[in-house]
PDB file of C-alpha atoms in Angstrom:
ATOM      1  CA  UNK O   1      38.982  36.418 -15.476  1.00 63.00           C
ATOM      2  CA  UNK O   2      35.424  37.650 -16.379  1.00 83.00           C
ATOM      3  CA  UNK O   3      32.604  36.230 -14.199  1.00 93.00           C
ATOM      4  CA  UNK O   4      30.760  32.842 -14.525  1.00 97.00           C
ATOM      5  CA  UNK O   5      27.203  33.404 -16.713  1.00 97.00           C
ATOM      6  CA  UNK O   6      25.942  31.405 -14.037  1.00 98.00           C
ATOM      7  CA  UNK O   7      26.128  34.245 -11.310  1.00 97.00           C
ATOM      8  CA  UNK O   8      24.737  36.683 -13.807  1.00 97.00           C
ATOM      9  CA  UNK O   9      21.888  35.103 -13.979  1.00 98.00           C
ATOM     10  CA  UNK O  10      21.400  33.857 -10.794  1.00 97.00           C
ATOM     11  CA  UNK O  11      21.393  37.522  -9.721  1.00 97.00           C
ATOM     12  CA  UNK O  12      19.335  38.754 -12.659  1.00 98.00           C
ATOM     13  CA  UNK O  13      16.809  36.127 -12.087  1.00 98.00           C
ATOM     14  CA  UNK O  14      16.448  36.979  -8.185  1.00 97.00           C
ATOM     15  CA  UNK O  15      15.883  40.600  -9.163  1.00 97.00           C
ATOM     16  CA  UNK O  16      13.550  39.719 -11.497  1.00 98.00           C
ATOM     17  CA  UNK O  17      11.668  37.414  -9.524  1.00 98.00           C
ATOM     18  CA  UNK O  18      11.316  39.772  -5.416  1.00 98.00           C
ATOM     19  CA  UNK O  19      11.792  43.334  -7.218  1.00 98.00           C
ATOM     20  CA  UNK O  20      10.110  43.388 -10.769  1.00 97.00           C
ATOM     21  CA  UNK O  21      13.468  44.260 -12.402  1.00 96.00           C
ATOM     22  CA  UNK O  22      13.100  42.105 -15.695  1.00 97.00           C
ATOM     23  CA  UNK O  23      15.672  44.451 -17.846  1.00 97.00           C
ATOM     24  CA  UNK O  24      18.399  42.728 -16.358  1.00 97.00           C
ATOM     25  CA  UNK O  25      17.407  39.425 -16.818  1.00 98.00           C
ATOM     26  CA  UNK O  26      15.831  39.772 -19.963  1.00 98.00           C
ATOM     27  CA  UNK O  27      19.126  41.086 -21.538  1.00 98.00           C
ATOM     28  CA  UNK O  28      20.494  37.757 -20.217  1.00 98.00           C
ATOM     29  CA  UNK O  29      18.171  35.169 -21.984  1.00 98.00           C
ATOM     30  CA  UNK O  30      19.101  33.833 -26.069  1.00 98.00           C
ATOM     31  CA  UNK O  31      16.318  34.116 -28.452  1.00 98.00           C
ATOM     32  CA  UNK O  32      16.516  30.519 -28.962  1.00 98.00           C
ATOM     33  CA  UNK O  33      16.597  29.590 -25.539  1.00 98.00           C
ATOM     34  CA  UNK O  34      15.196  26.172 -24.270  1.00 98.00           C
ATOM     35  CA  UNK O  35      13.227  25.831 -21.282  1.00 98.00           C
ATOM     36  CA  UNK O  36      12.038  22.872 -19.141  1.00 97.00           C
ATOM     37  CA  UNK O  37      10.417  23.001 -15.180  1.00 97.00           C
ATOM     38  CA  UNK O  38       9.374  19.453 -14.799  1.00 95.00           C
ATOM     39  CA  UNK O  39       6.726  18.740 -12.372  1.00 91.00           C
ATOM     40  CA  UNK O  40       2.875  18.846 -12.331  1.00 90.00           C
ATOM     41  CA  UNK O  41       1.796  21.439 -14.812  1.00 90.00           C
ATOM     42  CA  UNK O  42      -1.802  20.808 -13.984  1.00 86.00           C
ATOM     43  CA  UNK O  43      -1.504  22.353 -10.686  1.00 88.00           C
ATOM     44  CA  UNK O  44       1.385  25.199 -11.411  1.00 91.00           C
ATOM     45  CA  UNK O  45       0.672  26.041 -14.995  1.00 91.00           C
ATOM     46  CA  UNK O  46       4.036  27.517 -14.747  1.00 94.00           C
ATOM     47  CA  UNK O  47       5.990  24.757 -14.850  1.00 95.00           C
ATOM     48  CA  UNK O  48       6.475  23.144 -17.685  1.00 97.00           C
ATOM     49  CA  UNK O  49       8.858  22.922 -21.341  1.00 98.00           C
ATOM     50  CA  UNK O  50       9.133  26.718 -22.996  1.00 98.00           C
ATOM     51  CA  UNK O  51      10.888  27.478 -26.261  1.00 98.00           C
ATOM     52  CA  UNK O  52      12.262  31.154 -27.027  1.00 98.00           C
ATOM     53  CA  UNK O  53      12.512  34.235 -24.923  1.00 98.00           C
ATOM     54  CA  UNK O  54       9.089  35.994 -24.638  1.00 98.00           C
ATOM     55  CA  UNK O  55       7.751  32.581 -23.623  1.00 98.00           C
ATOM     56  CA  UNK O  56      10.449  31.785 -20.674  1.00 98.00           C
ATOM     57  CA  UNK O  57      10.416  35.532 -19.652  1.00 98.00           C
ATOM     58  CA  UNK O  58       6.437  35.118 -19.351  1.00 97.00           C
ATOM     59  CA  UNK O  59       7.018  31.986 -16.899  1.00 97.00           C
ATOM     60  CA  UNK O  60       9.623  34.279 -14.634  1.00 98.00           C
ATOM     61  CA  UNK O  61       6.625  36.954 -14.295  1.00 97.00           C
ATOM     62  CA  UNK O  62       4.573  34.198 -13.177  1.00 96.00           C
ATOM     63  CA  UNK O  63       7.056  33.198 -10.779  1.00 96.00           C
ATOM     64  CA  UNK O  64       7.399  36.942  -9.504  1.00 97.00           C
ATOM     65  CA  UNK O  65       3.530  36.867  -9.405  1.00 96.00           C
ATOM     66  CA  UNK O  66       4.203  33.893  -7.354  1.00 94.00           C
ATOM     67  CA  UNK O  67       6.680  33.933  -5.057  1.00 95.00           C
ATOM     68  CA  UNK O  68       9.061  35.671  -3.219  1.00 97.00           C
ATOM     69  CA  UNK O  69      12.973  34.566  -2.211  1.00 98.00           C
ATOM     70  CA  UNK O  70      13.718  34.709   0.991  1.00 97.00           C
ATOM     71  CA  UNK O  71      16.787  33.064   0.778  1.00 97.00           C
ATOM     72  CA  UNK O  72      18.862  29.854  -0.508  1.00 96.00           C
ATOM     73  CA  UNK O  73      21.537  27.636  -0.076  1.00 97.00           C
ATOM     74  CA  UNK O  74      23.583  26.474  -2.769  1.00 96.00           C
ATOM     75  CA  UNK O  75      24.444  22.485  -2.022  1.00 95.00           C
ATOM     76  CA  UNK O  76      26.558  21.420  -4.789  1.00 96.00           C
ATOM     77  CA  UNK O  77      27.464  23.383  -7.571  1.00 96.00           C
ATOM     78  CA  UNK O  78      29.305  22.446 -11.299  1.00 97.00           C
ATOM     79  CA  UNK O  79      30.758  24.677 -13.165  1.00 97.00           C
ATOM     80  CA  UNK O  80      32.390  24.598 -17.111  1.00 96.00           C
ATOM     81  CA  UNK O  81      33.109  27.161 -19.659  1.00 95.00           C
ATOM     82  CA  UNK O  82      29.546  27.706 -20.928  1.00 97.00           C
ATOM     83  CA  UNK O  83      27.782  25.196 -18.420  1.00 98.00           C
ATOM     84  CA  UNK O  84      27.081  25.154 -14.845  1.00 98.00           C
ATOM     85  CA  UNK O  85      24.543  22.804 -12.892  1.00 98.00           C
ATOM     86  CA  UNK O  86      23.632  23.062  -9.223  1.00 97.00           C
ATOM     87  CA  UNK O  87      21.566  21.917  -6.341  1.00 98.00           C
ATOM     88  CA  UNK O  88      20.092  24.580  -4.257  1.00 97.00           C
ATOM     89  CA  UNK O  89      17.538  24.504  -1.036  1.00 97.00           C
ATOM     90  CA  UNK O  90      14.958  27.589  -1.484  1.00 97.00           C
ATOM     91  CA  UNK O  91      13.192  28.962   1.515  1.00 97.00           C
ATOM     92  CA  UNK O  92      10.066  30.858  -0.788  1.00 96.00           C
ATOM     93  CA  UNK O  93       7.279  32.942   0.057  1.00 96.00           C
ATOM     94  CA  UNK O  94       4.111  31.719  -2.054  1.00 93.00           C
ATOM     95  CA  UNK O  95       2.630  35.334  -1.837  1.00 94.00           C
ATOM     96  CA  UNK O  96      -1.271  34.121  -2.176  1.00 89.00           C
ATOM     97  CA  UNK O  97      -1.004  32.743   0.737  1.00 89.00           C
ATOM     98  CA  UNK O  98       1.287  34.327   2.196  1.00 92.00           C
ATOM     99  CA  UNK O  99       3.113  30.453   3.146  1.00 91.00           C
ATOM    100  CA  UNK O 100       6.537  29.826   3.548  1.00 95.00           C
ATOM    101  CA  UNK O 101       7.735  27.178   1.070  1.00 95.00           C
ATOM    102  CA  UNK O 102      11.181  25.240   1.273  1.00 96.00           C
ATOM    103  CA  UNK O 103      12.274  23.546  -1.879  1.00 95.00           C
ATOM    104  CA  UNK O 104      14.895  21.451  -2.820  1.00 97.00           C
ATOM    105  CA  UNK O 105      15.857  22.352  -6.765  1.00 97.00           C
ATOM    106  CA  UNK O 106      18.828  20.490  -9.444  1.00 98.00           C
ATOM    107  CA  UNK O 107      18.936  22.492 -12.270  1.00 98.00           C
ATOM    108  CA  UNK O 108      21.222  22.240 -15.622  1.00 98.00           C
ATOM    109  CA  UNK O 109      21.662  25.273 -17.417  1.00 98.00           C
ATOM    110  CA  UNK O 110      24.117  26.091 -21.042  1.00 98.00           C
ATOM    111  CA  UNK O 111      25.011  29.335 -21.644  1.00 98.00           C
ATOM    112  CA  UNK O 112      25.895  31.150 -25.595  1.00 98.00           C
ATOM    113  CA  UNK O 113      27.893  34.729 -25.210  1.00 97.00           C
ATOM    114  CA  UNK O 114      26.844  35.015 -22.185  1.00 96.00           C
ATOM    115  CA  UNK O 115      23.291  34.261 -22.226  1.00 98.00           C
ATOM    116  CA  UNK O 116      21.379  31.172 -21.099  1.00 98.00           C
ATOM    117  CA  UNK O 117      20.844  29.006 -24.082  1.00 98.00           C
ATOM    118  CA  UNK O 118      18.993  26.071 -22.328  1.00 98.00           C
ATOM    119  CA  UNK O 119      18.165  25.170 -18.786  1.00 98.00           C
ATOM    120  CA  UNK O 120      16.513  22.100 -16.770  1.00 98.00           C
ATOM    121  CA  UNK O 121      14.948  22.131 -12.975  1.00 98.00           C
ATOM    122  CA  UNK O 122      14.313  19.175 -11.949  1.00 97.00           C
ATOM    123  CA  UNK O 123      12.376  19.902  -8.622  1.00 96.00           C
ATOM    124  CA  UNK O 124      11.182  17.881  -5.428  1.00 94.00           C
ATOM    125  CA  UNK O 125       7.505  18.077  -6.912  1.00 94.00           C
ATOM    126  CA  UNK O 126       6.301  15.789  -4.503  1.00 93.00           C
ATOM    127  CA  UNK O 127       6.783  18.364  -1.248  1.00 92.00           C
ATOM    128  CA  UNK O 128       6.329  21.121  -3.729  1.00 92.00           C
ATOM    129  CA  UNK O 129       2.713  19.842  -3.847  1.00 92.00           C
ATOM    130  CA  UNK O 130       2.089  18.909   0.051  1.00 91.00           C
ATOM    131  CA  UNK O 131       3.588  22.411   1.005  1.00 91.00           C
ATOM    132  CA  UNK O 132       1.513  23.985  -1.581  1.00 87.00           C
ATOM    133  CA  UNK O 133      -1.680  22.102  -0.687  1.00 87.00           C
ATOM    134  CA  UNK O 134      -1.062  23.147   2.993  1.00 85.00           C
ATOM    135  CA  UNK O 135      -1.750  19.130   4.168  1.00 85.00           C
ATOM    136  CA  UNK O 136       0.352  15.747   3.798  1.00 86.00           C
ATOM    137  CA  UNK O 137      -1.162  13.398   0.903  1.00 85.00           C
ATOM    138  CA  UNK O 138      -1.572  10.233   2.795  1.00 80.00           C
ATOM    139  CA  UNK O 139       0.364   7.510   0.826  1.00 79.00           C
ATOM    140  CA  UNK O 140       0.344   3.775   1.125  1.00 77.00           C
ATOM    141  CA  UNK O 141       3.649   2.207   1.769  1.00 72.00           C
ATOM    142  CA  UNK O 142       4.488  -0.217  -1.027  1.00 65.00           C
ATOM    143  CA  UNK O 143       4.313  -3.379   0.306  1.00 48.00           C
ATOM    144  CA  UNK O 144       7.291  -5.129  -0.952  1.00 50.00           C
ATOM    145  CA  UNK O 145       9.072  -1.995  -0.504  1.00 48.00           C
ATOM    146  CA  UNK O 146       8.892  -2.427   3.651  1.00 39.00           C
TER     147      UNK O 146
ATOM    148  CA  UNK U   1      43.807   9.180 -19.447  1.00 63.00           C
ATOM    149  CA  UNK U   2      41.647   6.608 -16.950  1.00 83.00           C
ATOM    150  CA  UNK U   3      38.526   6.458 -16.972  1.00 93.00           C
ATOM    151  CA  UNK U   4      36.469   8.549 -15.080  1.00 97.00           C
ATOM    152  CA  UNK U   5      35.294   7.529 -11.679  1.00 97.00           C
ATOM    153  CA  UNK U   6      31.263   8.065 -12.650  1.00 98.00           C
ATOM    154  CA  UNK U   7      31.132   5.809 -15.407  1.00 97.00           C
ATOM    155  CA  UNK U   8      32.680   2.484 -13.484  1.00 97.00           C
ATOM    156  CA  UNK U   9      30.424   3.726 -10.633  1.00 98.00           C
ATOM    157  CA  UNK U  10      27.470   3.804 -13.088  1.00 97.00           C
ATOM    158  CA  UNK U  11      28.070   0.021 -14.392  1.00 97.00           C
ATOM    159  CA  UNK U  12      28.812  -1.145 -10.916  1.00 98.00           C
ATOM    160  CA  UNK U  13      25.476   0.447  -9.725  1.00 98.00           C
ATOM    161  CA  UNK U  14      23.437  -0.440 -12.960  1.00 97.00           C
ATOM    162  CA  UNK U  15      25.313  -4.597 -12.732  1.00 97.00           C
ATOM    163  CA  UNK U  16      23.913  -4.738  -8.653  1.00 98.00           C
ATOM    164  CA  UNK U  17      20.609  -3.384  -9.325  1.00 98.00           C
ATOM    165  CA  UNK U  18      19.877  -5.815 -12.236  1.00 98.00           C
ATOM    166  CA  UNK U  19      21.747  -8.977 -11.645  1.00 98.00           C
ATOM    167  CA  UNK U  20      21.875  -8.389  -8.025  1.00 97.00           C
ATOM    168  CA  UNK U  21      25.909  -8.409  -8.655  1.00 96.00           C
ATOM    169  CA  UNK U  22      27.031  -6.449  -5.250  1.00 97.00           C
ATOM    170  CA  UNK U  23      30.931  -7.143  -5.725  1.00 97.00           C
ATOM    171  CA  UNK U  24      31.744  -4.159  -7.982  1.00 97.00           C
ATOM    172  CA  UNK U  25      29.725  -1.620  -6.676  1.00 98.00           C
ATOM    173  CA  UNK U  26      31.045  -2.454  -3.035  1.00 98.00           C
ATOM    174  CA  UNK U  27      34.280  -1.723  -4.068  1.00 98.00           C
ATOM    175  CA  UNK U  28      33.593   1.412  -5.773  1.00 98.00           C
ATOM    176  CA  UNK U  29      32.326   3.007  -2.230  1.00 98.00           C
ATOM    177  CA  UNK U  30      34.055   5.118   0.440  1.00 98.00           C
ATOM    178  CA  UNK U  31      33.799   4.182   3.995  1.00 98.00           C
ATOM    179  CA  UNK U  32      32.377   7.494   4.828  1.00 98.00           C
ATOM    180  CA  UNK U  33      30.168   7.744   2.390  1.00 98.00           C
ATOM    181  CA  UNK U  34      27.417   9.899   2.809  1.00 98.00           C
ATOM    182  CA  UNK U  35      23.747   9.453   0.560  1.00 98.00           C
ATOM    183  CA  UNK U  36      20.731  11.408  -0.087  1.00 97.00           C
ATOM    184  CA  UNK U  37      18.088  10.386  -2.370  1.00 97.00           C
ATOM    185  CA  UNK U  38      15.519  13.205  -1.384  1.00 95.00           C
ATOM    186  CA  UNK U  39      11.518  11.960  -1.958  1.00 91.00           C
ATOM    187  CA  UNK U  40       8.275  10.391  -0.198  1.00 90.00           C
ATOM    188  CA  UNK U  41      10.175   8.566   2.508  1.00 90.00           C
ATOM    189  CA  UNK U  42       6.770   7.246   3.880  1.00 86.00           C
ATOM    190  CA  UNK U  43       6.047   5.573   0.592  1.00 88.00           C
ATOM    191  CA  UNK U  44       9.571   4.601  -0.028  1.00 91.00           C
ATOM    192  CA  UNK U  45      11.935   3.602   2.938  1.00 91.00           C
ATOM    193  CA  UNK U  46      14.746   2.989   0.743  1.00 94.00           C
ATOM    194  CA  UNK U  47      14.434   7.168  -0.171  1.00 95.00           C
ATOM    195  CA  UNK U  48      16.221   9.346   2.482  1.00 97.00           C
ATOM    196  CA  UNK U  49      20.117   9.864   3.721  1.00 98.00           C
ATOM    197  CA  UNK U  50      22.346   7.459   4.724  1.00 98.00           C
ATOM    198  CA  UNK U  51      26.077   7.409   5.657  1.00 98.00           C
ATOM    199  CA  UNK U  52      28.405   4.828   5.581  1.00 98.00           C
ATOM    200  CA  UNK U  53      28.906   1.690   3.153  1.00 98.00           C
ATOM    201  CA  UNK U  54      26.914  -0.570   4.970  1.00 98.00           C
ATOM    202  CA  UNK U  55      24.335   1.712   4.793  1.00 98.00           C
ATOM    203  CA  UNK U  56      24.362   2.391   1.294  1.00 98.00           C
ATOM    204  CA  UNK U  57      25.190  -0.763   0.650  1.00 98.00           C
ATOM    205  CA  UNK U  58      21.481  -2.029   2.305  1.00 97.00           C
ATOM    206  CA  UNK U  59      20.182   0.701  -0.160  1.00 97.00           C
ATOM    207  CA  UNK U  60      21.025  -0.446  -3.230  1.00 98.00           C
ATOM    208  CA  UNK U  61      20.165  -3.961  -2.312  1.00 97.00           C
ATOM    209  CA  UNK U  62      16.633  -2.921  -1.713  1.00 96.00           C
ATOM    210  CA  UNK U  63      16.590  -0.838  -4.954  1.00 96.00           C
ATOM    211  CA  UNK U  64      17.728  -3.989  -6.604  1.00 97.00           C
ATOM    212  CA  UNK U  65      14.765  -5.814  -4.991  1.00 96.00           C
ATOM    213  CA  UNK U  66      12.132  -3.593  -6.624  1.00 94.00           C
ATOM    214  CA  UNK U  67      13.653  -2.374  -9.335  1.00 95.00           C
ATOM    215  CA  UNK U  68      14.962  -3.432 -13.057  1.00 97.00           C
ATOM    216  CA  UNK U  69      16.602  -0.702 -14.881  1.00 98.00           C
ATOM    217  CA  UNK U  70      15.180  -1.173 -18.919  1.00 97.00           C
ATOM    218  CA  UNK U  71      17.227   1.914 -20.117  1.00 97.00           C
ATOM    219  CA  UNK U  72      18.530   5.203 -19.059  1.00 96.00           C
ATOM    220  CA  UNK U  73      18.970   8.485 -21.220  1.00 97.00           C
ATOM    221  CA  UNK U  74      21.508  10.988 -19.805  1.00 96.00           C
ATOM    222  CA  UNK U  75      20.543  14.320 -21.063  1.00 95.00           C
ATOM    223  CA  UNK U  76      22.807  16.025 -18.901  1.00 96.00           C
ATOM    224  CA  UNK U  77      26.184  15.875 -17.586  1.00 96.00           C
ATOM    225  CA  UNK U  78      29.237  17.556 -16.639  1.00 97.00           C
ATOM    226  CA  UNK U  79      32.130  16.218 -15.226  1.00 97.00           C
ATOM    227  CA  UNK U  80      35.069  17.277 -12.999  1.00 96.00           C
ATOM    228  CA  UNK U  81      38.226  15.715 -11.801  1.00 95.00           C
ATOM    229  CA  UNK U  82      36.572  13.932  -8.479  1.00 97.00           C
ATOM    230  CA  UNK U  83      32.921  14.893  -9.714  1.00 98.00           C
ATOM    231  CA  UNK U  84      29.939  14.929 -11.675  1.00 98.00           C
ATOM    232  CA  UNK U  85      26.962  15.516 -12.367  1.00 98.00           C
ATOM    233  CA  UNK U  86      23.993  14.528 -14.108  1.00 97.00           C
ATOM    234  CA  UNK U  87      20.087  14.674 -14.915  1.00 98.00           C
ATOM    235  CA  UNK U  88      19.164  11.424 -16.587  1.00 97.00           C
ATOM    236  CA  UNK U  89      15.775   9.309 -17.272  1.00 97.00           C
ATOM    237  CA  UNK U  90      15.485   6.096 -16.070  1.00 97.00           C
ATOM    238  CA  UNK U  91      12.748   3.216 -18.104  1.00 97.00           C
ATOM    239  CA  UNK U  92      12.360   0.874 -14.652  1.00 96.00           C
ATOM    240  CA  UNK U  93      10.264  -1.478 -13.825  1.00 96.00           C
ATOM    241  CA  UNK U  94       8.751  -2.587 -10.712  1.00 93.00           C
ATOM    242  CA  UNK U  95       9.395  -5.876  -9.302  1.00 94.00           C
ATOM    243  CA  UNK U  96       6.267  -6.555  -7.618  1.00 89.00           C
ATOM    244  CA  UNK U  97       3.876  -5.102  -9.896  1.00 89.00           C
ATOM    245  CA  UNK U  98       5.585  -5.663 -13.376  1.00 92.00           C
ATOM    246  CA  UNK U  99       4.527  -1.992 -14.043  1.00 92.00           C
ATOM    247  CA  UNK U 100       6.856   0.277 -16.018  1.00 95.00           C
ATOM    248  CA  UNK U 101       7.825   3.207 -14.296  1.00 95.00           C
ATOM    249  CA  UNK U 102       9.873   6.068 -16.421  1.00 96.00           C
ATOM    250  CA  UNK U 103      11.635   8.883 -13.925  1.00 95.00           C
ATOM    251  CA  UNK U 104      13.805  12.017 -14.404  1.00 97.00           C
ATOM    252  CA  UNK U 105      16.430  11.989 -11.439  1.00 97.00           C
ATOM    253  CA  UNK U 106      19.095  14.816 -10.985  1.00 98.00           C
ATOM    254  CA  UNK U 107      22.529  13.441  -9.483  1.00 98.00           C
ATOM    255  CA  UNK U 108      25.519  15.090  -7.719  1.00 98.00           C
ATOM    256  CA  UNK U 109      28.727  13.036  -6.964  1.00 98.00           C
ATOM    257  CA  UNK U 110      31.700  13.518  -5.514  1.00 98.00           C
ATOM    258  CA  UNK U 111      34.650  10.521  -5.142  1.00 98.00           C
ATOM    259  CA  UNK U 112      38.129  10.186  -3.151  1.00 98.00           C
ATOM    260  CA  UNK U 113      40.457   7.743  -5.094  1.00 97.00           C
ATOM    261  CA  UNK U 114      38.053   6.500  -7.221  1.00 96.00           C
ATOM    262  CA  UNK U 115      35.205   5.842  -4.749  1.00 98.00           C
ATOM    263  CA  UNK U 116      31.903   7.553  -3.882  1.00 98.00           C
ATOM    264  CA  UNK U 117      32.221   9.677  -0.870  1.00 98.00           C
ATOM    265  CA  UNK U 118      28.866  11.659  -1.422  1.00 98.00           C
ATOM    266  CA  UNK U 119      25.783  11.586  -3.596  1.00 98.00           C
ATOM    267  CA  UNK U 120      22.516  13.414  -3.633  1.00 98.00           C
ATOM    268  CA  UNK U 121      19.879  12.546  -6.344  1.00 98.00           C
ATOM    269  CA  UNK U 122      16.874  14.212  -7.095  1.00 97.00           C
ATOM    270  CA  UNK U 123      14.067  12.852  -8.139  1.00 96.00           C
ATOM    271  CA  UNK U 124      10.754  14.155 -10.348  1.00 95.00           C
ATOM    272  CA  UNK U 125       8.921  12.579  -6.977  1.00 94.00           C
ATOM    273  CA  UNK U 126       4.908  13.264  -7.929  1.00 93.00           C
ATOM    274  CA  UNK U 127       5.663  11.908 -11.005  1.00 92.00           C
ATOM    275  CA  UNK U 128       7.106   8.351  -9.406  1.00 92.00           C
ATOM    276  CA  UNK U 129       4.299   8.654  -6.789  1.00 92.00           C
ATOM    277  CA  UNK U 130       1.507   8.361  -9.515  1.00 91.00           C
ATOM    278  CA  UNK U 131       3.365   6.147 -11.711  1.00 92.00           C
ATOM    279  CA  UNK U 132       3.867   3.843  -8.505  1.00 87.00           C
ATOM    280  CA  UNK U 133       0.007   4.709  -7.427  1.00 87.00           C
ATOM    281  CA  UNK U 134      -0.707   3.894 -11.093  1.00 85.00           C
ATOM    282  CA  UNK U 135      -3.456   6.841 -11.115  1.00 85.00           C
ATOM    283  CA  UNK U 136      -3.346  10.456 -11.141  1.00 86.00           C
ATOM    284  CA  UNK U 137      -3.829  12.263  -8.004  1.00 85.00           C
ATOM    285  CA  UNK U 138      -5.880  14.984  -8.475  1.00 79.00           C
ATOM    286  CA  UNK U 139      -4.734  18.280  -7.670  1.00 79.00           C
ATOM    287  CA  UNK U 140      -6.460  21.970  -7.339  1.00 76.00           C
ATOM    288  CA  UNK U 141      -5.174  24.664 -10.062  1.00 73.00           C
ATOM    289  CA  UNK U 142      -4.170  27.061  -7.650  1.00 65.00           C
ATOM    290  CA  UNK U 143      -5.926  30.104  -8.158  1.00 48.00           C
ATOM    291  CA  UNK U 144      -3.739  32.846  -8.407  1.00 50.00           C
ATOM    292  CA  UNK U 145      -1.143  30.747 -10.077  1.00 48.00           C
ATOM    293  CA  UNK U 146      -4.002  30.757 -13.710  1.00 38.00           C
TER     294      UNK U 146
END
């Protein structure tokens, strides 16, 4: 039994992201690939939808320009033939600031021979934001919500 | 083949939060349930973990009394034998304000004999803040991250 895509990748991506190593990776992407990081793209202009390879291996530069992995923790993990989806708690360096960033990630990825053919992150934007801000946003409670 | 456990969980769930019909979806849950629905517990008290059926139970009823579900897309989804998972968008709408609020949420669920024993959901939570805020926050473009 040959390996899931999804480990490939995970590993590629990882390499790509703390050492610079895009050959791997790259060699692991479709040329038709579909791309979506939802959260605010005003304040990390590398989120955001991407169609085809050059433009999703640009956003993984800018996410090893970025950050760094220190580590994560795999929740809850799916996997099918050409499929897998998990959730996963990353502990992240952002390396302008040198701050340590914990993030709570779901993402859906499809995979064609091997390479990824589309993939969603849906991320905790909210905390992404206060952790990358530094400070909490102060946020009325909804009334009828109490 | 029966049906799979997710999609008599998902009408149960859908029935109680819209016609505040609790028989169903109380049947459909273990004992020892244990719930995360990870976001801005400050601005949301029904957000955060919970574990046991009462519990979760309480939950739903106070999604049900802010909440009407106008449609839902699932865009994602796999499925295992006591699993699944999914990313879906949700068209609500707010009870007290009559505003509509659309949301990308990320699920993970796992049942024993039919029944939920754990969920976590993730949700796009900036986006819900400033939907529920009903303006934009406005956020610095982090330098480094141009």
């Amino acid at each position: 039994m040959t390996e899931h895509s999804l480990w490939r990748f995970s590993r590629a991506l990882h390499r790509a992201i703390n050492d610079r190593h895009f050959e791997d990776i790259e060699a692991l992407i479709d040329e038709d690939v579909e791309w979506a990081l939802y959260g605010p793209i005003d304040m990390f202009p590398f989120l955001g939808a991407r169609q085809g390879k050059d433009a999703v291996l640009d956003v993984i530069r800018q996410l090893a320009d970025n950050f760094h992995v220190r580590r994560f923790d795999r929740e809850s993990i799916m996997l099918g033939v050409d499929s897998a989806a998990s959730m996963l708690r990353y502990s992240l360096t952002a390396l302008d600031s040198n701050k340590p960033i914990s993030l709570r990630i779901a993402h859906f990825a499809q995979f064609r021979d091997g390479r990824l053919l589309n993939l969603r992150i849906l991320v905790d934007s909210f905390d992404l934001v206060e952790q990358a801000l530094g400070r909490p946003l102060h946020l009325p409670k909804i009334a009828s919500f109490a």
